[in-house]
Amino acid sequence: TKNYRTGDHVLHLLLEDGTELNYPVDPAPLPPLRNPDILVGENDLTALSYLHEPAVLHNLKVRFVESKLIYTYSGIILVAMNPYKQLPIYGDAIIHAYSGQNMGDMDPHIFAVAEEAYKQMARNNRNQSVIVSGESGAGKTVSARYAMRYFATVSKSNSNAHVEDKVLASNPITEAVGNAKTTRNDNSSRFGKYTEISFDQRHQIIGANMRTYLLEKSRVVFQSENERNYHIFYQLCASALQPEFKHLKLGHAEEFNYTRMGGNTVIEGVDDRVDMMETQKTFTLLGLKEDFQMDVFKILAAILHLGNVQMTAVGDEKSSVSLEDKHLNIFCELLDLDNDKVAQWLCHRKIITASETVIKPMTKLQALNARDALAKKIYSHLFDFIVERINKALHFSGKQHTFIGVLDIYGFETFDVNSFEQFCINYANEKLQQQFNLHVFKLEQEEYMKEDIPWTLIDFYDNQPVIDLIEAKMGILELLDEECLLPQGTDENWLQKLYNNYINKNPFFQKPKMSNTSFIIQHFADKVEYKSEGFLEKNRDTVYEVLIDILRNSKFHLCADFFQDHPVPISPFRSTITVKSAKTVVKPPNKQFRTTVGSKVLSLAQIVKILNSYTPIDDFEKRVSPSFVRKVQAMLNNREDIPQLMLDTKYLFQVTFPYTPSPHALEIIQIPSSFKLGFLTRV
């Protein structure tokens, strides 16, 4: 409403609703510029004149609130707003409308992204990956489901095998055993899932393979307020009175410790009994017959009964389980175990030294922890077993021509109380974010190179320092593993080591002002405060060997198979994938390190390796052109001797250019530290 002059303390603004605002600008900077009216509501954010956070948020808000549109492009990325209700935009007619269209020709949609992946695969015979990422509750699982449904519909084969239906049927089963209600989301994925959909030469689906990562096992034995255990437990309890389930001796979910902790066993609008019928139907569709299903349900019921086994303290140092305990007897009956042995070894542990074997009683707390660890172990094996059987059902005899991978991994999480599970999930998201950054920026810069447009490498936000804080040598995970090896290791001692190593030394690590039991990490998405209590116990994941032996000798074949010494590996990575690690992996000094959960989190690098291998990053490195090499030579031709810059394209050639780190040369060639994973490496 009034011209601004340099030195003015106030900016006089007229807002859209007609109100006037005096905006202070001294010492604060001027606010970011607004886009012209004609661009507000654009369906591609890259079309905006001014691309900054307020402009992005305003554009998304206008599209979502005023136009009721949940999808917006940002170049090759699709941004989706979760409407938290079903929309009529996913029918077969919509799928056929997007089939064969170019990505920019139609309104933004998950089907447009899926069509682009399918078209690229069919046209170029190149494998594709679709990454679905976002915070917890953003709608990732549903989006991944729609993408898979699109592939199944447009690539339908004429055979009677109904492979597409089987691929889609895997979703309700994995959601039943791997999803749960959290405070953020009624159907939150508590594991990561990478589904590889295989196509033949006619680009029709012939099968699929699923890999899972980091199931949240602690949820089996503990849920926070207003959260639930895995859906399958409630589906089973809701079906307890059905004739086929009577022998499981179940009741309402509120009768079991493992299902009532969150205080609310029901999700509004969800009928667990109906969902159970759907789960059984999809099991059958995959060829997993009733006897297999009943074996699975027996193990699930046994876990619920195990959670109700009562431990009684005997003095301060001992505990006991009554042989009359109803739930102990049902647990042993379902899994065909010896009651006396289970009762004894839930409360005792065997310590073997060089000279003798000592049987040591456990306190009530230790016994409860041992019981819970056993329940988690059984559920974890059951989950892997179900995934393995789904993969067998989706296995195909023919030759895979190409595939499309769909990655649905748990989103970034921050709750009132964050523990080891959130730490693992957020670390996984850091790795995924890094992959996303490299992918998008490398692709963009490749376009510039192809067009011979003068360009400077963009030094984009790099989250490698946070990843290093967690996974590098003497990082948080290594210190955690180290503390787990110590007989007297405690959460407190480990936290003290973190404080000593990182306070005032690492900008991404902080100590909360009001707490001596927590630490803060500055992640790419937000600051998160983690409570250290329970980190060691959850990382050790200890189950006492004697209990494992008892289950190994069970007469119930499925239970016994879980605990054999040499199980067949679940969903092994194909041996043909050979991709260099993103960074040097520190080899653990001894085998015990590998048994911790933390060491399994590090294996998440495998996801990134697969995505790197089957996305255009790989293509980019293959196609570094001779003209680009000449450009680099020209930039560096005024120097001599070492240090040098190495260009290793991995496929075409390997060249070493002399390099002088003069200010001028550094200005021309800016190599972001994140490109450690890419094509330029200083040597």
XYZ file of C-alpha atoms in Angstrom:
683
model
C 0.000 0.000 0.000
C 3.057 2.241 0.233
C 6.389 2.205 -1.623
C 9.282 0.574 0.193
C 12.607 2.400 0.436
C 15.905 0.995 1.642
C 16.172 1.632 5.352
C 12.411 1.503 6.053
C 11.586 -0.474 9.185
C 8.099 -1.526 8.075
C 6.584 -2.931 4.886
C 2.956 -1.849 4.288
C 1.050 -4.828 2.863
C -2.515 -5.444 1.678
C -3.531 -9.082 2.182
C -5.868 -11.056 -0.093
C -8.777 -10.723 2.340
C -8.486 -6.929 2.298
C -6.791 -6.420 5.681
C -3.735 -4.172 5.915
C -0.576 -5.411 7.639
C 2.522 -3.568 8.786
C 5.305 -6.142 8.382
C 8.545 -5.354 10.297
C 11.635 -5.735 8.074
C 14.381 -4.348 10.267
C 16.516 -6.200 11.204
C 14.519 -9.043 9.559
C 14.941 -9.523 5.774
C 12.204 -8.759 3.249
C 9.571 -11.503 2.883
C 9.857 -13.776 -0.191
C 8.142 -12.502 -3.350
C 4.638 -13.689 -4.226
C 3.807 -15.402 -7.510
C 1.428 -13.611 -9.898
C -2.244 -14.629 -9.662
C -2.144 -16.430 -13.003
C 0.390 -18.950 -11.617
C -1.299 -19.642 -8.269
C -2.762 -23.142 -8.350
C -0.345 -24.351 -11.073
C -0.289 -28.133 -11.353
C 3.537 -28.190 -11.543
C 5.495 -26.353 -8.868
C 8.463 -25.875 -11.215
C 6.266 -23.558 -13.336
C 6.127 -20.978 -10.511
C 8.144 -17.778 -11.011
C 9.302 -17.853 -7.394
C 9.955 -21.264 -5.904
C 10.423 -21.023 -2.138
C 8.767 -22.724 0.823
C 5.866 -20.253 1.335
C 5.075 -20.341 -2.410
C 5.115 -24.149 -2.471
C 2.886 -24.449 0.615
C 0.476 -21.776 -0.648
C 0.190 -23.440 -4.055
C -0.503 -26.848 -2.475
C -3.063 -25.292 -0.123
C -4.908 -23.531 -2.968
C -5.083 -26.758 -4.987
C -6.146 -28.878 -2.021
C -8.562 -26.548 -0.193
C -10.102 -24.599 -3.073
C -9.838 -27.004 -6.009
C -10.057 -30.280 -4.022
C -7.007 -31.612 -5.910
C -4.662 -33.838 -3.916
C -1.918 -34.274 -6.548
C 0.659 -31.731 -7.764
C 3.836 -32.247 -9.798
C 7.235 -30.903 -8.908
C 9.070 -31.805 -12.097
C 9.410 -35.601 -12.136
C 8.148 -35.863 -8.541
C 4.496 -36.240 -7.569
C 3.431 -34.502 -4.349
C 0.333 -36.082 -2.753
C -1.787 -34.553 0.036
C -3.574 -37.149 2.178
C -7.340 -36.372 2.148
C -8.000 -39.060 4.839
C -11.030 -40.293 2.925
C -11.770 -42.370 -0.169
C -11.936 -40.385 -3.420
C -13.637 -41.583 -6.645
C -10.510 -41.100 -8.784
C -9.016 -44.609 -8.845
C -11.464 -46.683 -10.903
C -10.582 -48.784 -13.953
C -11.919 -46.041 -16.262
C -9.380 -43.581 -14.806
C -6.601 -46.167 -15.218
C -7.461 -46.613 -18.906
C -7.614 -42.829 -19.359
C -3.994 -42.463 -18.155
C -2.734 -45.552 -20.001
C -0.500 -44.554 -22.928
C -0.517 -40.828 -22.037
C 2.543 -38.672 -21.416
C 3.114 -37.512 -17.853
C 2.401 -33.805 -18.514
C -0.629 -34.309 -20.764
C -3.086 -35.195 -17.994
C -3.794 -33.857 -14.516
C -1.213 -34.953 -11.898
C -2.035 -38.439 -10.590
C -0.333 -41.499 -9.075
C -1.446 -43.332 -12.233
C 0.544 -40.868 -14.387
C 3.727 -41.710 -12.457
C 2.980 -45.430 -12.711
C 2.328 -45.072 -16.467
C 5.644 -43.238 -16.913
C 7.517 -46.073 -15.157
C 5.664 -48.703 -17.225
C 6.260 -46.825 -20.487
C 9.987 -46.326 -19.770
C 10.303 -50.017 -18.979
C 8.438 -51.107 -22.113
C 10.081 -48.614 -24.463
C 13.695 -48.845 -23.259
C 13.655 -52.346 -21.711
C 15.072 -50.835 -18.533
C 14.091 -51.767 -14.994
C 12.344 -49.004 -13.027
C 11.831 -48.041 -9.367
C 8.945 -46.119 -7.809
C 9.852 -44.643 -4.416
C 6.950 -43.714 -2.139
C 8.227 -41.606 0.751
C 6.847 -39.172 3.305
C 6.217 -38.820 7.011
C 4.126 -41.258 9.020
C 0.460 -41.011 7.998
C 1.141 -39.323 4.654
C -0.567 -42.095 2.679
C 2.433 -44.084 1.398
C 0.946 -47.570 1.767
C -2.242 -46.634 -0.104
C -0.233 -44.869 -2.836
C 1.984 -47.948 -3.303
C -1.165 -50.075 -3.479
C -2.639 -47.875 -6.247
C 0.625 -47.969 -8.217
C 0.669 -51.778 -8.038
C -2.981 -51.920 -9.084
C -2.190 -49.754 -12.110
C 0.590 -52.118 -13.234
C -1.697 -55.104 -12.690
C -4.501 -53.561 -14.774
C -2.535 -52.247 -17.774
C -0.395 -55.405 -18.073
C -3.100 -58.042 -17.726
C -2.208 -61.327 -19.391
C -4.672 -63.548 -21.218
C -3.783 -66.626 -19.163
C -6.055 -68.124 -16.531
C -3.341 -67.946 -13.844
C -4.629 -64.559 -12.573
C -1.065 -63.589 -11.604
C -2.079 -59.931 -11.289
C -4.740 -60.806 -8.708
C -2.194 -62.795 -6.706
C 0.294 -59.900 -6.730
C -2.402 -57.545 -5.409
C -3.558 -60.155 -2.859
C -0.190 -59.963 -1.127
C -1.080 -56.474 0.158
C -3.967 -57.333 2.559
C -1.906 -60.158 4.106
C 1.263 -58.130 4.705
C -0.856 -55.267 6.059
C -2.629 -57.625 8.492
C 0.651 -58.959 9.934
C 2.821 -55.850 9.479
C 0.551 -52.816 9.969
C -0.910 -51.336 13.160
C -2.729 -48.297 14.528
C -0.411 -45.534 15.804
C -1.303 -42.079 17.105
C -0.531 -40.709 13.609
C -2.152 -43.315 11.402
C -4.794 -46.066 11.747
C -2.978 -48.314 9.249
C 0.709 -47.554 9.757
C 3.279 -49.835 8.084
C 5.605 -51.058 10.836
C 8.097 -52.542 8.366
C 9.684 -51.554 5.061
C 8.654 -53.347 1.866
C 10.267 -53.464 -1.562
C 8.091 -55.283 -4.110
C 9.657 -56.276 -7.413
C 6.974 -56.865 -10.066
C 8.314 -59.033 -12.918
C 7.285 -58.696 -16.563
C 7.862 -60.876 -19.628
C 8.854 -59.679 -23.123
C 5.259 -58.739 -23.883
C 5.342 -56.517 -20.759
C 2.746 -58.624 -18.962
C 3.064 -59.479 -15.262
C 4.467 -62.960 -14.657
C 5.165 -62.780 -10.921
C 6.625 -60.754 -8.081
C 9.070 -60.908 -5.206
C 8.908 -59.059 -1.892
C 11.718 -58.029 0.440
C 10.956 -56.730 3.908
C 13.061 -54.652 6.292
C 13.108 -53.936 10.011
C 9.810 -55.222 11.354
C 8.961 -53.338 14.561
C 9.042 -56.383 16.850
C 8.650 -54.435 20.081
C 5.030 -53.649 19.116
C 4.145 -57.328 19.738
C 4.746 -56.855 23.482
C 4.255 -53.110 24.004
C 1.998 -50.373 22.602
C 1.823 -46.728 23.646
C -1.443 -45.078 24.669
C -4.074 -45.054 21.882
C -2.019 -47.461 19.750
C -2.687 -51.088 18.842
C -0.708 -54.242 18.221
C -0.647 -55.715 14.694
C -4.098 -55.913 13.054
C -4.030 -59.724 12.782
C -4.277 -60.174 16.577
C -7.518 -58.151 16.745
C -8.911 -59.914 13.667
C -8.253 -63.232 15.412
C -9.849 -62.131 18.695
C -12.889 -60.780 16.816
C -13.293 -64.248 15.264
C -12.728 -66.193 18.517
C -16.316 -67.484 18.699
C -16.307 -68.893 15.157
C -16.357 -72.736 15.244
C -13.029 -73.123 13.397
C -11.227 -70.959 16.007
C -12.729 -72.387 19.217
C -9.693 -74.647 19.863
C -7.461 -71.537 20.104
C -9.287 -70.619 23.362
C -9.214 -66.912 22.620
C -11.547 -64.176 23.834
C -11.951 -60.445 23.416
C -8.798 -58.410 22.688
C -9.234 -56.645 26.052
C -8.522 -59.948 27.831
C -4.902 -60.122 26.606
C -1.928 -58.089 27.834
C -0.408 -57.845 24.378
C -3.528 -56.329 22.800
C -4.947 -54.050 25.513
C -1.943 -51.895 26.466
C -2.927 -48.968 24.229
C -6.257 -48.710 26.060
C -8.396 -48.904 22.925
C -8.747 -52.175 21.006
C -11.111 -50.822 18.322
C -10.474 -48.591 15.301
C -13.417 -46.402 14.328
C -14.952 -47.574 11.052
C -13.018 -50.880 11.009
C -14.709 -54.260 11.497
C -11.941 -56.677 12.514
C -14.160 -59.722 11.900
C -14.833 -58.648 8.289
C -11.109 -57.933 7.820
C -10.310 -61.440 9.088
C -12.540 -62.925 6.386
C -10.686 -60.799 3.814
C -7.307 -61.998 5.156
C -8.434 -65.630 4.912
C -9.770 -65.039 1.400
C -6.465 -63.574 0.173
C -4.498 -66.424 1.783
C -6.690 -68.826 -0.213
C -6.277 -66.793 -3.426
C -2.512 -67.182 -3.087
C -2.931 -70.941 -2.812
C -2.224 -71.010 0.953
C -4.786 -73.555 2.105
C -6.759 -73.805 5.354
C -4.301 -76.110 7.131
C -1.497 -73.575 6.519
C -3.747 -70.742 7.731
C -4.688 -72.656 10.880
C -0.987 -73.271 11.687
C -0.383 -69.505 11.426
C -3.391 -68.721 13.640
C -2.241 -71.283 16.233
C 1.113 -69.513 16.570
C -0.578 -66.089 16.825
C -2.939 -67.382 19.548
C 0.027 -68.945 21.388
C 1.773 -65.531 21.449
C -1.325 -63.924 23.028
C -1.527 -66.648 25.697
C 2.226 -66.336 26.392
C 1.684 -62.640 27.140
C -0.827 -63.582 29.853
C 1.506 -66.031 31.653
C 1.885 -64.709 35.230
C 5.344 -64.352 36.799
C 5.422 -64.335 40.614
C 8.316 -62.797 42.534
C 9.961 -65.107 45.088
C 11.999 -62.761 47.250
C 14.154 -60.176 45.457
C 16.292 -62.506 43.363
C 13.906 -65.223 42.123
C 10.604 -65.659 40.311
C 8.334 -68.546 39.394
C 5.510 -69.599 37.066
C 2.706 -71.780 38.377
C 2.179 -75.073 36.557
C -1.548 -74.414 37.045
C -1.327 -71.187 35.007
C -4.174 -71.464 32.469
C -2.399 -69.476 29.744
C 0.873 -71.371 30.189
C -0.977 -74.630 29.621
C -2.786 -73.328 26.522
C 0.517 -71.935 25.145
C 2.200 -75.325 25.596
C -0.812 -77.173 24.202
C -0.952 -75.047 21.041
C 2.786 -75.378 20.334
C 3.043 -78.960 21.642
C 5.634 -78.160 24.343
C 6.544 -79.610 27.741
C 4.803 -77.493 30.448
C 7.389 -78.231 33.148
C 10.337 -77.199 31.002
C 8.715 -73.985 29.771
C 7.703 -73.009 33.332
C 11.253 -73.642 34.602
C 13.168 -71.875 31.826
C 10.949 -68.802 31.739
C 12.341 -68.075 35.220
C 15.890 -69.469 34.995
C 18.867 -69.064 32.706
C 21.835 -71.316 32.034
C 25.325 -69.812 32.237
C 28.068 -71.953 30.701
C 31.671 -71.239 31.691
C 34.865 -73.092 30.766
C 34.673 -75.331 33.825
C 31.011 -75.583 34.787
C 27.384 -74.940 33.924
C 25.406 -72.779 36.347
C 21.630 -72.459 36.493
C 20.764 -68.986 37.723
C 17.280 -67.830 38.800
C 15.893 -64.621 37.286
C 14.105 -61.773 39.005
C 10.484 -61.118 38.075
C 11.514 -58.241 35.764
C 14.149 -60.385 34.017
C 11.621 -63.203 33.609
C 9.047 -60.825 32.095
C 11.711 -59.515 29.690
C 12.634 -63.106 28.743
C 8.965 -63.926 28.104
C 8.511 -60.823 25.932
C 11.734 -61.509 24.005
C 10.449 -65.015 23.232
C 7.115 -63.630 21.979
C 8.924 -61.147 19.711
C 11.201 -63.877 18.362
C 8.286 -66.184 17.514
C 6.366 -63.365 15.783
C 9.421 -62.273 13.815
C 9.930 -65.827 12.509
C 6.228 -66.099 11.666
C 6.317 -62.807 9.735
C 9.362 -63.923 7.710
C 7.708 -67.287 7.084
C 4.515 -65.671 5.737
C 6.550 -63.397 3.431
C 8.524 -66.422 2.220
C 5.313 -68.331 1.450
C 3.842 -65.308 -0.385
C 7.017 -65.114 -2.488
C 6.726 -68.824 -3.299
C 3.116 -68.277 -4.382
C 4.216 -65.376 -6.635
C 7.213 -67.251 -8.026
C 7.258 -67.840 -11.779
C 8.932 -70.482 -13.910
C 9.618 -68.347 -16.995
C 12.410 -65.827 -17.540
C 12.058 -62.325 -16.174
C 12.539 -59.744 -18.921
C 12.216 -56.559 -16.872
C 10.777 -55.455 -13.535
C 9.378 -52.426 -11.728
C 10.229 -52.048 -8.039
C 7.828 -50.316 -5.637
C 9.356 -49.184 -2.340
C 6.959 -48.486 0.539
C 8.976 -47.762 3.662
C 7.818 -46.336 6.983
C 7.871 -42.546 7.067
C 9.803 -40.150 9.284
C 8.420 -40.323 12.839
C 8.471 -38.075 15.868
C 6.179 -38.791 18.849
C 5.925 -37.486 22.421
C 8.241 -40.341 23.430
C 10.699 -41.609 20.801
C 12.721 -44.780 21.351
C 14.916 -47.241 19.479
C 12.199 -47.999 16.881
C 11.853 -44.336 15.846
C 15.660 -44.048 15.767
C 15.895 -46.956 13.284
C 12.990 -45.664 11.187
C 14.386 -42.128 10.981
C 17.853 -43.405 10.115
C 16.296 -45.411 7.256
C 14.574 -42.232 6.075
C 17.865 -40.313 6.147
C 19.338 -42.908 3.780
C 16.286 -42.667 1.533
C 16.402 -38.862 1.503
C 20.034 -38.968 0.427
C 19.157 -41.308 -2.420
C 16.309 -38.979 -3.422
C 18.601 -35.903 -3.466
C 21.241 -37.591 -5.575
C 18.680 -38.997 -7.975
C 16.837 -35.732 -8.609
C 19.871 -33.444 -8.830
C 21.939 -35.819 -10.948
C 19.053 -36.249 -13.385
C 18.605 -32.499 -13.717
C 22.316 -31.917 -14.249
C 22.452 -34.673 -16.841
C 19.883 -32.741 -18.913
C 22.129 -29.661 -18.852
C 25.107 -31.716 -19.989
C 23.178 -33.338 -22.842
C 22.097 -29.903 -24.098
C 25.647 -28.492 -23.757
C 24.288 -25.709 -21.538
C 26.963 -24.011 -19.368
C 26.352 -25.098 -15.786
C 27.857 -25.304 -12.350
C 27.299 -28.271 -10.072
C 24.632 -27.391 -7.524
C 25.759 -27.945 -3.955
C 22.398 -29.202 -2.696
C 21.476 -30.031 0.893
C 23.593 -32.969 1.935
C 22.563 -35.094 4.916
C 25.735 -37.219 4.879
C 26.954 -35.637 8.190
C 23.824 -36.922 10.013
C 24.256 -40.368 8.447
C 27.913 -40.359 9.521
C 26.885 -39.434 13.072
C 24.738 -42.579 13.156
C 26.644 -45.159 11.101
C 30.319 -44.143 10.763
C 33.190 -45.461 12.855
C 32.586 -44.495 16.495
C 29.087 -43.420 15.461
C 25.949 -43.881 17.568
C 25.250 -47.432 16.338
C 28.826 -48.632 16.836
C 28.925 -47.211 20.379
C 25.586 -48.931 21.045
C 26.881 -52.297 19.792
C 30.042 -51.841 21.855
C 28.041 -51.190 25.032
C 25.858 -54.234 24.320
C 28.956 -56.453 24.453
C 29.848 -55.344 27.965
C 28.372 -57.581 30.719
C 27.643 -54.498 32.833
C 26.604 -52.297 29.915
C 23.710 -49.919 30.619
C 21.663 -47.326 28.745
C 23.091 -44.670 31.090
C 26.740 -45.535 30.314
C 26.039 -45.561 26.586
C 24.291 -42.192 26.747
C 27.228 -40.754 28.700
C 29.572 -41.899 25.919
C 27.348 -40.110 23.383
C 27.464 -36.938 25.479
C 31.258 -37.145 25.806
C 31.802 -37.793 22.102
C 29.341 -35.400 20.495
C 28.234 -32.497 22.742
C 29.708 -29.283 21.282
C 31.643 -31.414 18.775
C 28.867 -32.381 16.362
C 26.276 -29.746 15.351
C 23.651 -32.449 14.662
C 23.723 -33.850 18.216
C 22.383 -32.062 21.309
C 21.599 -32.766 24.946
C 18.133 -31.629 26.081
C 18.280 -28.894 28.715
C 15.792 -30.564 31.055
C 16.848 -34.221 30.720
C 19.828 -36.443 31.477
C 18.230 -39.542 29.938
C 17.681 -38.317 26.358
C 19.545 -37.022 23.326
C 18.498 -34.954 20.297
C 19.407 -35.544 16.640
C 18.832 -32.874 13.984
C 17.395 -34.973 11.142
C 16.671 -33.642 7.637
C 12.968 -33.367 8.518
C 13.002 -32.221 12.134
C 14.751 -32.321 15.474
C 13.881 -35.506 17.360
C 14.448 -36.211 21.056
C 15.154 -39.891 21.793
C 14.749 -41.451 25.218
C 17.745 -43.731 25.869
C 15.852 -46.133 28.153
C 15.549 -49.583 26.537
C 17.998 -48.956 23.660
C 20.430 -51.663 24.832
C 17.737 -54.260 25.523
C 16.057 -53.693 22.153
C 19.386 -53.731 20.300
C 20.555 -56.946 22.007
C 17.277 -58.657 21.183
C 18.277 -61.475 23.544
C 16.378 -64.748 23.750
C 17.887 -67.368 26.042
C 19.166 -70.447 24.233
C 17.380 -72.976 26.456
C 13.974 -71.552 25.490
C 14.991 -71.725 21.820
C 15.962 -75.398 22.320
C 12.548 -76.171 23.833
C 10.786 -74.626 20.806
C 13.206 -76.343 18.419
C 12.099 -79.699 19.843
C 8.385 -78.909 19.573
C 6.234 -81.607 17.976
C 4.342 -78.828 16.145
C 6.353 -78.884 12.909
C 5.983 -75.199 11.977
C 7.159 -73.965 15.385
C 10.096 -76.414 15.337
C 11.090 -75.308 11.796
C 11.331 -71.672 12.890
C 14.172 -72.450 15.271
C 16.309 -74.878 13.286
C 19.940 -73.860 12.979
C 20.078 -73.452 9.209
C 16.834 -71.974 7.921
C 16.538 -71.157 4.237
C 17.210 -67.415 3.822
C 14.037 -65.410 3.270
C 13.801 -63.510 -0.040
C 17.545 -63.516 -0.786
C 18.981 -60.718 -2.886
C 19.750 -61.855 -6.370
C 23.428 -62.641 -6.714
C 23.617 -60.704 -9.973
C 23.262 -57.356 -8.198
C 26.779 -56.023 -7.733
C 26.738 -52.398 -6.737
C 29.496 -50.623 -4.882
C 28.619 -49.646 -1.331
C 27.709 -46.006 -0.862
C 30.504 -45.648 1.691
C 33.170 -47.779 3.261
C 31.560 -50.172 5.704
C 33.491 -50.688 8.921
C 33.848 -54.432 9.466
C 32.706 -55.515 12.919
C 35.526 -56.775 15.127
C 33.637 -59.920 16.082
C 30.556 -61.938 15.261
C 28.465 -60.706 18.176
C 28.134 -57.325 16.534
C 26.200 -58.849 13.676
C 23.500 -60.194 15.919
C 22.292 -56.781 17.047
C 19.336 -54.949 15.565
C 21.610 -51.970 14.889
C 23.751 -54.021 12.527
C 20.577 -55.019 10.648
C 19.642 -51.339 10.276
C 22.943 -50.820 8.470
C 21.797 -53.405 5.922
C 19.249 -50.808 4.758
C 22.037 -49.678 2.443
C 20.866 -52.639 0.333
C 17.654 -50.762 -0.532
C 19.665 -47.762 -1.690
C 21.978 -50.060 -3.692
C 19.023 -51.610 -5.495
C 17.469 -48.226 -6.228
C 20.815 -46.908 -7.472
C 21.166 -49.931 -9.688
C 17.789 -49.591 -11.359
C 17.252 -45.859 -11.717
C 18.661 -43.382 -14.224
C 21.630 -42.661 -11.909
C 23.118 -45.826 -13.313
C 22.293 -44.639 -16.825
C 23.898 -41.257 -16.104
C 27.220 -42.871 -15.222
C 27.053 -45.047 -18.331
C 26.581 -42.086 -20.628
C 29.212 -39.571 -19.494
C 30.084 -38.276 -22.942
C 33.530 -37.526 -24.397
C 32.459 -33.868 -24.710
C 32.013 -33.727 -20.936
C 35.505 -35.171 -20.477
C 36.900 -32.494 -22.785
C 35.140 -29.795 -20.744
C 36.707 -31.051 -17.542
C 40.120 -31.181 -19.263
C 39.693 -27.611 -20.478
C 38.816 -26.393 -16.986
C 41.917 -28.045 -15.576
C 44.437 -27.503 -18.360
C 46.246 -24.632 -16.612
C 47.641 -26.771 -13.791
C 50.224 -29.455 -13.294
C 51.051 -32.249 -10.832
C 49.142 -33.579 -7.859
C 46.723 -33.659 -6.073
C 44.510 -34.966 -8.853
C 40.890 -35.330 -9.779
C 39.759 -38.797 -10.835
C 36.840 -39.358 -13.173
C 35.739 -42.988 -12.993
C 32.740 -43.751 -15.164
C 32.859 -47.422 -14.287
C 31.723 -48.576 -17.719
C 33.451 -46.646 -20.514
C 36.865 -45.588 -19.286
C 38.878 -44.457 -16.297
C 40.848 -41.225 -16.635
C 42.964 -39.291 -14.186
C 43.233 -35.541 -14.753
C 45.933 -33.401 -13.115
C 44.316 -30.926 -10.759
C 45.391 -27.832 -8.884
C 43.021 -26.705 -6.109
C 43.385 -23.028 -6.979
C 40.529 -20.745 -5.852
C 39.639 -20.251 -9.523
C 39.425 -23.988 -10.261
C 37.417 -24.651 -7.110
C 34.985 -21.936 -8.133
C 34.428 -23.495 -11.549
C 34.142 -27.094 -10.355
C 32.211 -27.362 -7.123
C 32.087 -30.978 -6.055
C 29.496 -31.440 -3.276
C 30.570 -33.775 -0.516
C 27.482 -35.863 -1.266
C 29.025 -36.796 -4.612
C 31.166 -39.258 -2.707
C 28.541 -41.689 -3.960
C 28.630 -40.378 -7.494
C 30.922 -40.066 -10.459
C 33.511 -37.550 -9.161
C 36.016 -38.482 -6.509
C 39.000 -36.517 -5.280
C 42.058 -38.707 -4.843
